[in-house]
């Protein structure tokens, strides 16, 4: 039936599929067309693969992760069972396709089961509702939400035993354009990408009617193959061989062909009989094989065992120093000069990559007068060396924001020298160098 529909009609039907109210109450209503009721039932179906201890996973629900006043833009976090106090787990962020926020995609059966699968497999799973509403003008809005979700998880990593430096973005269907956020090198903590039946090029889609050409280019993952392909994280693509969505398989096929020419780290799995949404629609061995392969891909690139052993190897003193570094970022992020005064010694100096030296007073004044505003200020990939009451920390910092009205988004390598006074660590000196993103 789907193949006999026009492209516009099919997209509209699919949109009804993903934007219908999906609660049990809605499914029980008799005034819905039969085909719509069936589509709603399908979205609520769980993934056709299970792993042990999914029932032991802890779920933290309905977290407000962004400043949006939309009450449905919320997040759920799925935590692995029996996590040790010092254990850190890599993070998998699930990014749904286009749907109105009032239908809360994070609560759909497919994403709830994916969250439990990855958590039972040793990851922190994150599902969240965002404001992607195909084909309305919404790509930039959705990208704001996805960035905010990532920032929220990283800022609260310790609370959820998450490793902020090892993340995976997993997209589905119309969520594919959000992969672009991590394909230019701006998110070095994103170690791999997963794309299940995802649009890899939206320039041929109905977004052409609502988004300008430049926006379509920015949010088409295929365009990044011609920029700096070495910056693209390893990517796993799962294709539905019988995908009903127009241009979906064509966008995937072209991405794979051009990706091989660009020589990116690409892993590909095809389900010959798979329909759109095969991971919860095709209850067969090939679906389970692809899901299992995707999990192994995550484990290989997120280095689960390595991350845990590295965290466990840190001494309590080293952990204290690294926590100080993470907490120090909050003073900049919150534009809190009083907190920054506590963090920096009175003779603090920061040597910049261009050779200029900034003092404690300079840093505090920038926050106080609002010349610099940070949306992201995060330290990661850190290592500490302690010498009694002195510590040296090396790592990377990702900063994004505005300076005197001009936007910036960069990663720097830093070396910090800390001293301990009256039982409290303070930052005495720092040096930063720009890195290739």
Coordinates of C-alpha atoms in Angstrom, one line a residue:
X1 CA 0.0 0.0 0.0
X2 CA 2.8 2.4 0.9
X3 CA 4.5 2.1 -2.4
X4 CA 1.3 3.2 -4.2
X5 CA 1.0 6.4 -2.3
X6 CA 2.4 9.7 -3.5
X7 CA 5.5 11.0 -1.7
X8 CA 3.5 13.8 0.0
X9 CA 0.7 11.5 1.1
X10 CA 3.1 8.9 2.5
X11 CA 5.0 11.5 4.5
X12 CA 1.7 12.8 5.9
X13 CA 0.7 9.3 6.9
X14 CA 4.0 8.6 8.5
X15 CA 3.8 11.9 10.4
X16 CA 0.4 10.8 11.8
X17 CA 2.2 7.6 12.8
X18 CA 4.7 9.4 14.9
X19 CA 2.6 12.3 16.2
X20 CA -0.5 10.5 17.4
X21 CA -1.1 10.4 21.1
X22 CA 0.5 7.1 22.2
X23 CA -0.9 6.5 25.6
X24 CA -3.1 3.5 26.3
X25 CA -6.0 5.8 26.6
X26 CA -5.5 7.0 23.1
X27 CA -5.2 3.5 21.7
X28 CA -8.5 2.6 23.4
X29 CA -10.4 5.4 21.7
X30 CA -12.8 4.1 19.0
X31 CA -12.9 7.3 17.0
X32 CA -9.4 6.9 15.5
X33 CA -9.0 5.5 12.0
X34 CA -7.9 1.9 12.0
X35 CA -4.7 2.6 10.2
X36 CA -3.8 5.3 12.7
X37 CA -4.5 3.0 15.6
X38 CA -2.3 0.4 14.1
X39 CA 0.5 2.8 13.5
X40 CA 0.3 4.0 17.1
X41 CA 0.4 0.5 18.4
X42 CA 3.6 -0.2 16.4
X43 CA 5.4 2.8 17.9
X44 CA 4.7 1.5 21.4
X45 CA 6.1 -1.9 20.6
X46 CA 9.4 -2.7 22.3
X47 CA 12.6 -3.6 20.5
X48 CA 12.8 -7.2 19.4
X49 CA 16.0 -7.9 21.3
X50 CA 16.6 -8.4 25.0
X51 CA 19.6 -8.7 27.3
X52 CA 19.8 -10.0 30.8
X53 CA 18.9 -7.7 33.7
X54 CA 16.9 -5.2 31.8
X55 CA 14.3 -5.4 34.6
X56 CA 17.0 -4.3 37.1
X57 CA 17.7 -1.0 35.3
X58 CA 17.0 2.1 37.3
X59 CA 15.2 4.9 35.4
X60 CA 15.3 8.6 36.5
X61 CA 12.3 10.2 34.7
X62 CA 11.1 13.6 33.5
X63 CA 14.2 15.7 34.1
X64 CA 14.1 19.2 32.8
X65 CA 17.3 19.6 30.7
X66 CA 16.7 22.8 28.8
X67 CA 15.3 26.3 29.5
X68 CA 12.4 25.7 27.0
X69 CA 9.0 26.5 28.5
X70 CA 7.5 23.5 26.7
X71 CA 6.5 21.2 29.5
X72 CA 7.0 18.1 27.4
X73 CA 10.7 18.7 26.6
X74 CA 12.0 16.4 29.2
X75 CA 14.6 13.6 29.7
X76 CA 14.8 10.1 31.1
X77 CA 18.1 8.5 32.2
X78 CA 18.5 4.7 32.3
X79 CA 21.2 3.6 34.8
X80 CA 23.1 0.2 34.8
X81 CA 22.3 -2.1 37.7
X82 CA 24.6 -2.4 40.7
X83 CA 26.9 0.5 39.7
X84 CA 29.8 1.0 42.1
X85 CA 30.3 4.4 43.7
X86 CA 33.4 5.3 41.7
X87 CA 32.3 3.5 38.5
X88 CA 31.8 5.6 35.3
X89 CA 29.8 4.4 32.4
X90 CA 29.8 5.7 28.8
X91 CA 26.7 7.4 27.6
X92 CA 24.3 6.6 24.7
X93 CA 22.0 9.5 23.7
X94 CA 18.9 8.4 21.7
X95 CA 17.6 11.0 19.3
X96 CA 14.1 10.4 17.9
X97 CA 12.6 11.5 14.6
X98 CA 10.1 14.3 13.9
X99 CA 7.2 14.4 16.3
X100 CA 5.2 17.0 18.2
X101 CA 6.4 17.3 21.7
X102 CA 3.0 16.7 23.2
X103 CA 3.3 13.1 22.1
X104 CA 6.5 12.6 24.2
X105 CA 8.6 10.3 22.0
X106 CA 10.8 9.5 25.0
X107 CA 7.9 7.5 26.4
X108 CA 7.4 5.3 23.3
X109 CA 8.0 1.6 23.7
X110 CA 10.8 1.6 21.2
X111 CA 13.0 4.1 23.1
X112 CA 12.1 2.9 26.5
X113 CA 13.3 -0.6 25.6
X114 CA 16.4 0.7 23.9
X115 CA 17.2 2.7 27.1
X116 CA 16.9 -0.5 29.1
X117 CA 19.0 -2.6 26.6
X118 CA 22.0 -0.2 26.7
X119 CA 21.8 0.3 30.5
X120 CA 21.8 -3.4 31.1
X121 CA 24.7 -3.6 28.7
X122 CA 26.8 -1.3 30.8
X123 CA 26.0 2.2 29.4
X124 CA 24.0 5.1 30.7
X125 CA 21.0 5.4 28.3
X126 CA 19.4 8.8 27.7
X127 CA 16.1 9.3 26.0
X128 CA 14.6 12.8 25.6
X129 CA 11.8 14.6 23.8
X130 CA 13.0 17.5 21.6
X131 CA 11.4 19.9 19.2
X132 CA 12.0 18.4 15.8
X133 CA 8.7 18.6 13.9
X134 CA 9.1 17.5 10.3
X135 CA 8.5 19.1 7.9
X136 CA 7.9 22.4 9.8
X137 CA 10.9 24.7 10.2
X138 CA 12.4 23.1 13.3
X139 CA 16.0 21.9 12.5
X140 CA 17.7 24.7 14.5
X141 CA 15.2 24.4 17.3
X142 CA 15.8 20.7 17.6
X143 CA 19.6 21.2 17.5
X144 CA 19.3 23.6 20.4
X145 CA 17.6 20.9 22.4
X146 CA 20.0 18.1 21.4
X147 CA 23.0 20.3 22.4
X148 CA 21.2 21.2 25.7
X149 CA 20.6 17.5 26.4
X150 CA 24.2 16.6 25.8
X151 CA 25.4 19.5 28.0
X152 CA 22.9 18.5 30.8
X153 CA 24.2 15.0 30.9
X154 CA 27.8 16.0 30.9
X155 CA 27.3 18.7 33.5
X156 CA 25.6 16.1 35.8
X157 CA 27.8 13.2 34.9
X158 CA 29.0 12.5 38.4
X159 CA 25.4 12.4 39.7
X160 CA 24.5 9.6 37.3
X161 CA 27.9 7.7 37.2
X162 CA 28.3 8.8 33.6
X163 CA 31.6 9.3 31.8
X164 CA 31.2 12.7 30.1
X165 CA 34.2 12.0 27.8
X166 CA 32.7 8.9 26.2
X167 CA 29.4 9.5 24.4
X168 CA 27.5 8.0 21.5
X169 CA 24.7 9.7 19.5
X170 CA 22.1 7.3 18.2
X171 CA 19.5 8.6 15.7
X172 CA 16.4 7.2 14.2
X173 CA 14.5 8.2 11.0
X174 CA 14.2 12.0 10.7
X175 CA 16.6 12.4 13.6
X176 CA 19.4 11.7 11.3
X177 CA 20.2 15.4 10.6
X178 CA 21.2 15.8 14.3
X179 CA 24.3 13.6 13.6
X180 CA 25.7 16.7 11.9
X181 CA 26.3 18.3 15.3
X182 CA 29.1 15.8 16.0
X183 CA 30.6 15.5 12.5
X184 CA 32.6 18.7 12.4
X185 CA 34.9 18.0 15.4
X186 CA 33.2 20.3 17.8
X187 CA 32.2 17.4 20.1
X188 CA 35.4 15.4 20.7
X189 CA 33.8 13.6 23.5
X190 CA 31.4 11.9 21.0
X191 CA 33.3 8.8 20.2
X192 CA 30.9 7.1 17.8
X193 CA 27.6 7.6 15.9
X194 CA 24.7 5.2 15.3
X195 CA 22.1 5.8 12.5
X196 CA 19.1 3.4 12.4
X197 CA 17.2 4.1 9.1
X198 CA 18.1 7.7 9.4
X199 CA 18.1 10.5 6.8
X200 CA 21.7 11.2 5.8
X201 CA 20.7 14.0 3.3
X202 CA 17.6 16.2 3.9
X203 CA 18.1 18.4 0.9
X204 CA 15.6 16.3 -1.1
X205 CA 13.0 16.2 1.7
X206 CA 10.0 18.4 2.3
X207 CA 12.2 20.5 4.5
X208 CA 12.9 22.3 1.3
X209 CA 9.6 24.1 1.7
X210 CA 10.4 25.5 5.2
X211 CA 14.2 25.6 5.6
X212 CA 16.7 27.6 3.6
X213 CA 19.4 25.9 1.5
X214 CA 22.2 26.7 3.9
X215 CA 20.3 25.1 6.8
X216 CA 19.6 22.0 4.8
X217 CA 23.2 21.7 3.9
X218 CA 24.3 22.2 7.6
X219 CA 22.0 19.5 8.7
X220 CA 22.7 16.9 6.0
X221 CA 25.4 14.5 7.3
X222 CA 26.5 13.7 3.7
X223 CA 27.9 17.2 3.2
X224 CA 30.5 16.6 6.0
X225 CA 32.2 14.0 3.9
X226 CA 33.6 16.7 1.6
X227 CA 34.8 18.9 4.5
X228 CA 37.1 17.2 7.0
X229 CA 36.1 13.6 6.9
X230 CA 38.9 12.7 9.4
X231 CA 36.8 14.6 12.0
X232 CA 33.8 12.3 11.7
X233 CA 33.6 9.8 14.5
X234 CA 33.2 6.1 13.6
X235 CA 29.7 5.6 12.4
X236 CA 27.4 2.5 12.3
X237 CA 24.5 2.7 9.8
X238 CA 21.6 0.3 9.8
X239 CA 19.5 0.3 6.6
X240 CA 16.0 -1.1 6.1
X241 CA 15.9 -2.8 2.7
X242 CA 12.1 -2.3 2.4
X243 CA 12.0 1.2 3.9
X244 CA 8.7 2.9 2.9
X245 CA 9.9 6.5 3.4
X246 CA 10.7 8.2 0.1
X247 CA 14.4 9.1 -0.4
X248 CA 15.4 7.5 2.9
X249 CA 17.3 4.5 1.4
X250 CA 18.6 6.7 -1.4
X251 CA 20.2 9.2 1.1
X252 CA 21.7 6.3 3.0
X253 CA 23.1 4.6 -0.1
X254 CA 24.7 7.8 -1.3
X255 CA 26.2 8.5 2.1
X256 CA 27.7 5.0 2.2
X257 CA 29.1 5.3 -1.4
X258 CA 30.7 8.7 -0.7
X259 CA 31.8 7.7 2.8
X260 CA 33.8 4.9 1.4
X261 CA 35.4 7.3 -1.1
X262 CA 36.2 9.6 1.8
X263 CA 37.6 6.6 3.7
X264 CA 35.8 7.3 6.9
X265 CA 35.4 4.6 9.7
X266 CA 32.1 3.2 8.5
X267 CA 30.2 0.0 9.6
X268 CA 27.1 -0.9 7.6
X269 CA 24.3 -3.4 8.2
X270 CA 21.4 -4.0 5.8
X271 CA 18.2 -5.8 6.7
X272 CA 16.9 -7.0 3.3
X273 CA 13.4 -7.5 4.5
X274 CA 13.4 -4.8 7.0
X275 CA 10.7 -2.1 7.1
X276 CA 11.2 1.4 8.5
X277 CA 11.5 0.7 12.2
X278 CA 12.6 -2.9 11.8
X279 CA 14.2 -3.0 15.2
X280 CA 10.7 -3.2 16.7
X281 CA 8.7 -4.3 13.7
X282 CA 10.6 -7.2 12.1
X283 CA 10.8 -9.8 14.8
X284 CA 13.4 -12.0 13.1
X285 CA 17.0 -13.1 13.5
X286 CA 18.4 -10.4 11.1
X287 CA 16.9 -7.6 13.3
X288 CA 18.4 -9.1 16.4
X289 CA 21.8 -9.6 14.7
X290 CA 21.9 -5.9 13.6
X291 CA 20.9 -4.7 17.1
X292 CA 23.5 -7.0 18.7
X293 CA 26.1 -5.7 16.2
X294 CA 25.2 -2.1 17.1
X295 CA 25.8 -2.9 20.8
X296 CA 29.2 -4.4 20.1
X297 CA 30.1 -1.3 18.0
X298 CA 29.2 0.9 21.0
X299 CA 31.3 -1.2 23.3
X300 CA 34.3 -1.2 20.9
X301 CA 34.3 2.6 20.4
X302 CA 33.3 3.7 23.9
X303 CA 35.8 1.4 25.5
X304 CA 33.6 0.4 28.4
X305 CA 36.1 -1.7 30.2
X306 CA 38.9 0.8 29.8
X307 CA 36.7 3.7 31.1
X308 CA 35.8 1.7 34.2
X309 CA 39.3 0.6 35.0
X310 CA 40.7 4.1 34.4
X311 CA 38.2 5.5 36.9
X312 CA 38.9 2.8 39.4
X313 CA 42.7 3.4 39.1
X314 CA 42.4 7.0 40.3
X315 CA 43.3 7.6 43.9
X316 CA 40.9 9.5 46.1
X317 CA 43.4 12.5 46.0
X318 CA 43.4 12.5 42.2
X319 CA 39.6 12.3 42.1
X320 CA 39.4 15.2 44.5
X321 CA 41.6 17.3 42.2
X322 CA 39.7 16.4 39.0
X323 CA 36.4 17.1 40.7
X324 CA 37.8 20.6 41.6
X325 CA 38.6 21.1 37.9
X326 CA 35.0 20.2 36.9
X327 CA 33.5 22.4 39.7
X328 CA 35.7 25.3 38.6
X329 CA 34.0 25.3 35.2
X330 CA 30.7 26.0 36.9
X331 CA 31.9 29.4 38.0
X332 CA 32.5 30.4 34.4
X333 CA 29.3 28.7 33.2
X334 CA 27.2 30.5 35.8
X335 CA 28.9 33.8 35.3
X336 CA 29.6 33.8 39.1
X337 CA 32.5 36.2 40.0
X338 CA 32.2 35.4 43.7
X339 CA 32.7 31.7 43.0
X340 CA 35.6 32.4 40.7
X341 CA 37.3 34.5 43.4
X342 CA 37.3 31.3 45.6
X343 CA 38.7 29.2 42.8
X344 CA 41.6 31.4 41.8
X345 CA 44.6 32.5 43.9
X346 CA 45.2 36.2 44.2
X347 CA 48.2 36.0 41.9
X348 CA 46.6 33.7 39.3
X349 CA 47.8 34.0 35.7
X350 CA 46.6 32.4 32.5
X351 CA 48.9 32.2 29.5
X352 CA 46.8 32.2 26.3
X353 CA 47.7 30.4 23.0
X354 CA 48.7 33.8 21.5
X355 CA 51.2 34.5 24.3
X356 CA 49.0 37.1 26.1
X357 CA 48.7 36.7 29.9
X358 CA 45.3 37.2 31.7
X359 CA 45.2 37.8 35.4
X360 CA 42.7 36.9 38.1
X361 CA 41.3 40.4 37.9
X362 CA 40.9 40.1 34.1
X363 CA 39.0 36.9 34.4
X364 CA 36.7 38.1 37.1
X365 CA 36.0 41.4 35.3
X366 CA 35.0 39.5 32.1
X367 CA 32.3 37.7 34.0
X368 CA 31.1 40.7 36.0
X369 CA 30.7 43.0 33.0
X370 CA 29.2 40.3 30.7
X371 CA 31.8 40.7 28.0
X372 CA 32.0 37.0 27.8
X373 CA 29.1 34.6 28.1
X374 CA 29.5 30.8 28.2
X375 CA 26.9 28.3 27.1
X376 CA 29.4 25.4 27.5
X377 CA 32.5 25.3 29.7
X378 CA 33.7 21.7 30.3
X379 CA 37.0 20.1 31.1
X380 CA 37.6 16.5 30.0
X381 CA 40.2 13.9 29.2
X382 CA 42.0 15.0 32.3
X383 CA 45.0 13.5 34.1
X384 CA 46.3 14.7 37.5
X385 CA 49.8 14.4 39.1
X386 CA 50.1 15.3 42.8
X387 CA 53.1 16.5 44.7
X388 CA 52.1 17.0 48.3
X389 CA 50.0 20.2 48.3
X390 CA 50.7 20.9 44.6
X391 CA 48.9 19.3 41.6
X392 CA 49.4 19.5 37.9
X393 CA 46.4 18.7 35.7
X394 CA 46.5 18.4 31.9
X395 CA 43.4 18.0 29.8
X396 CA 41.1 19.6 27.3
X397 CA 38.4 22.3 27.6
X398 CA 35.4 22.7 25.3
X399 CA 34.0 26.3 25.4
X400 CA 31.1 27.7 23.5
X401 CA 29.5 31.1 23.9
X402 CA 29.9 34.7 22.9
X403 CA 32.6 37.3 23.4
X404 CA 31.6 40.9 23.0
X405 CA 28.7 39.7 20.8
X406 CA 30.7 37.3 18.6
X407 CA 30.1 33.6 18.8
X408 CA 32.9 31.1 19.5
X409 CA 33.1 27.3 19.8
X410 CA 36.5 25.8 20.4
X411 CA 38.5 23.2 22.1
X412 CA 41.8 24.0 23.9
X413 CA 44.5 21.9 25.5
X414 CA 45.2 23.1 29.1
X415 CA 47.8 22.6 31.8
X416 CA 46.8 23.8 35.2
X417 CA 48.9 24.2 38.4
X418 CA 46.9 23.9 41.6
X419 CA 47.9 24.5 45.2
X420 CA 46.2 23.4 48.4
X421 CA 45.7 26.1 51.1
X422 CA 43.8 25.5 54.4
X423 CA 42.5 22.2 53.0
X424 CA 41.1 23.8 49.8
X425 CA 42.5 23.5 46.3
X426 CA 42.9 26.7 44.2
X427 CA 44.1 27.4 40.7
X428 CA 47.4 29.3 40.7
X429 CA 48.4 29.2 37.0
X430 CA 47.1 27.9 33.7
X431 CA 48.2 27.6 30.1
X432 CA 46.0 26.9 27.1
X433 CA 46.8 26.0 23.5
X434 CA 44.3 25.8 20.6
X435 CA 43.8 22.3 19.2
X436 CA 42.7 21.1 15.8
X437 CA 39.0 20.1 16.1

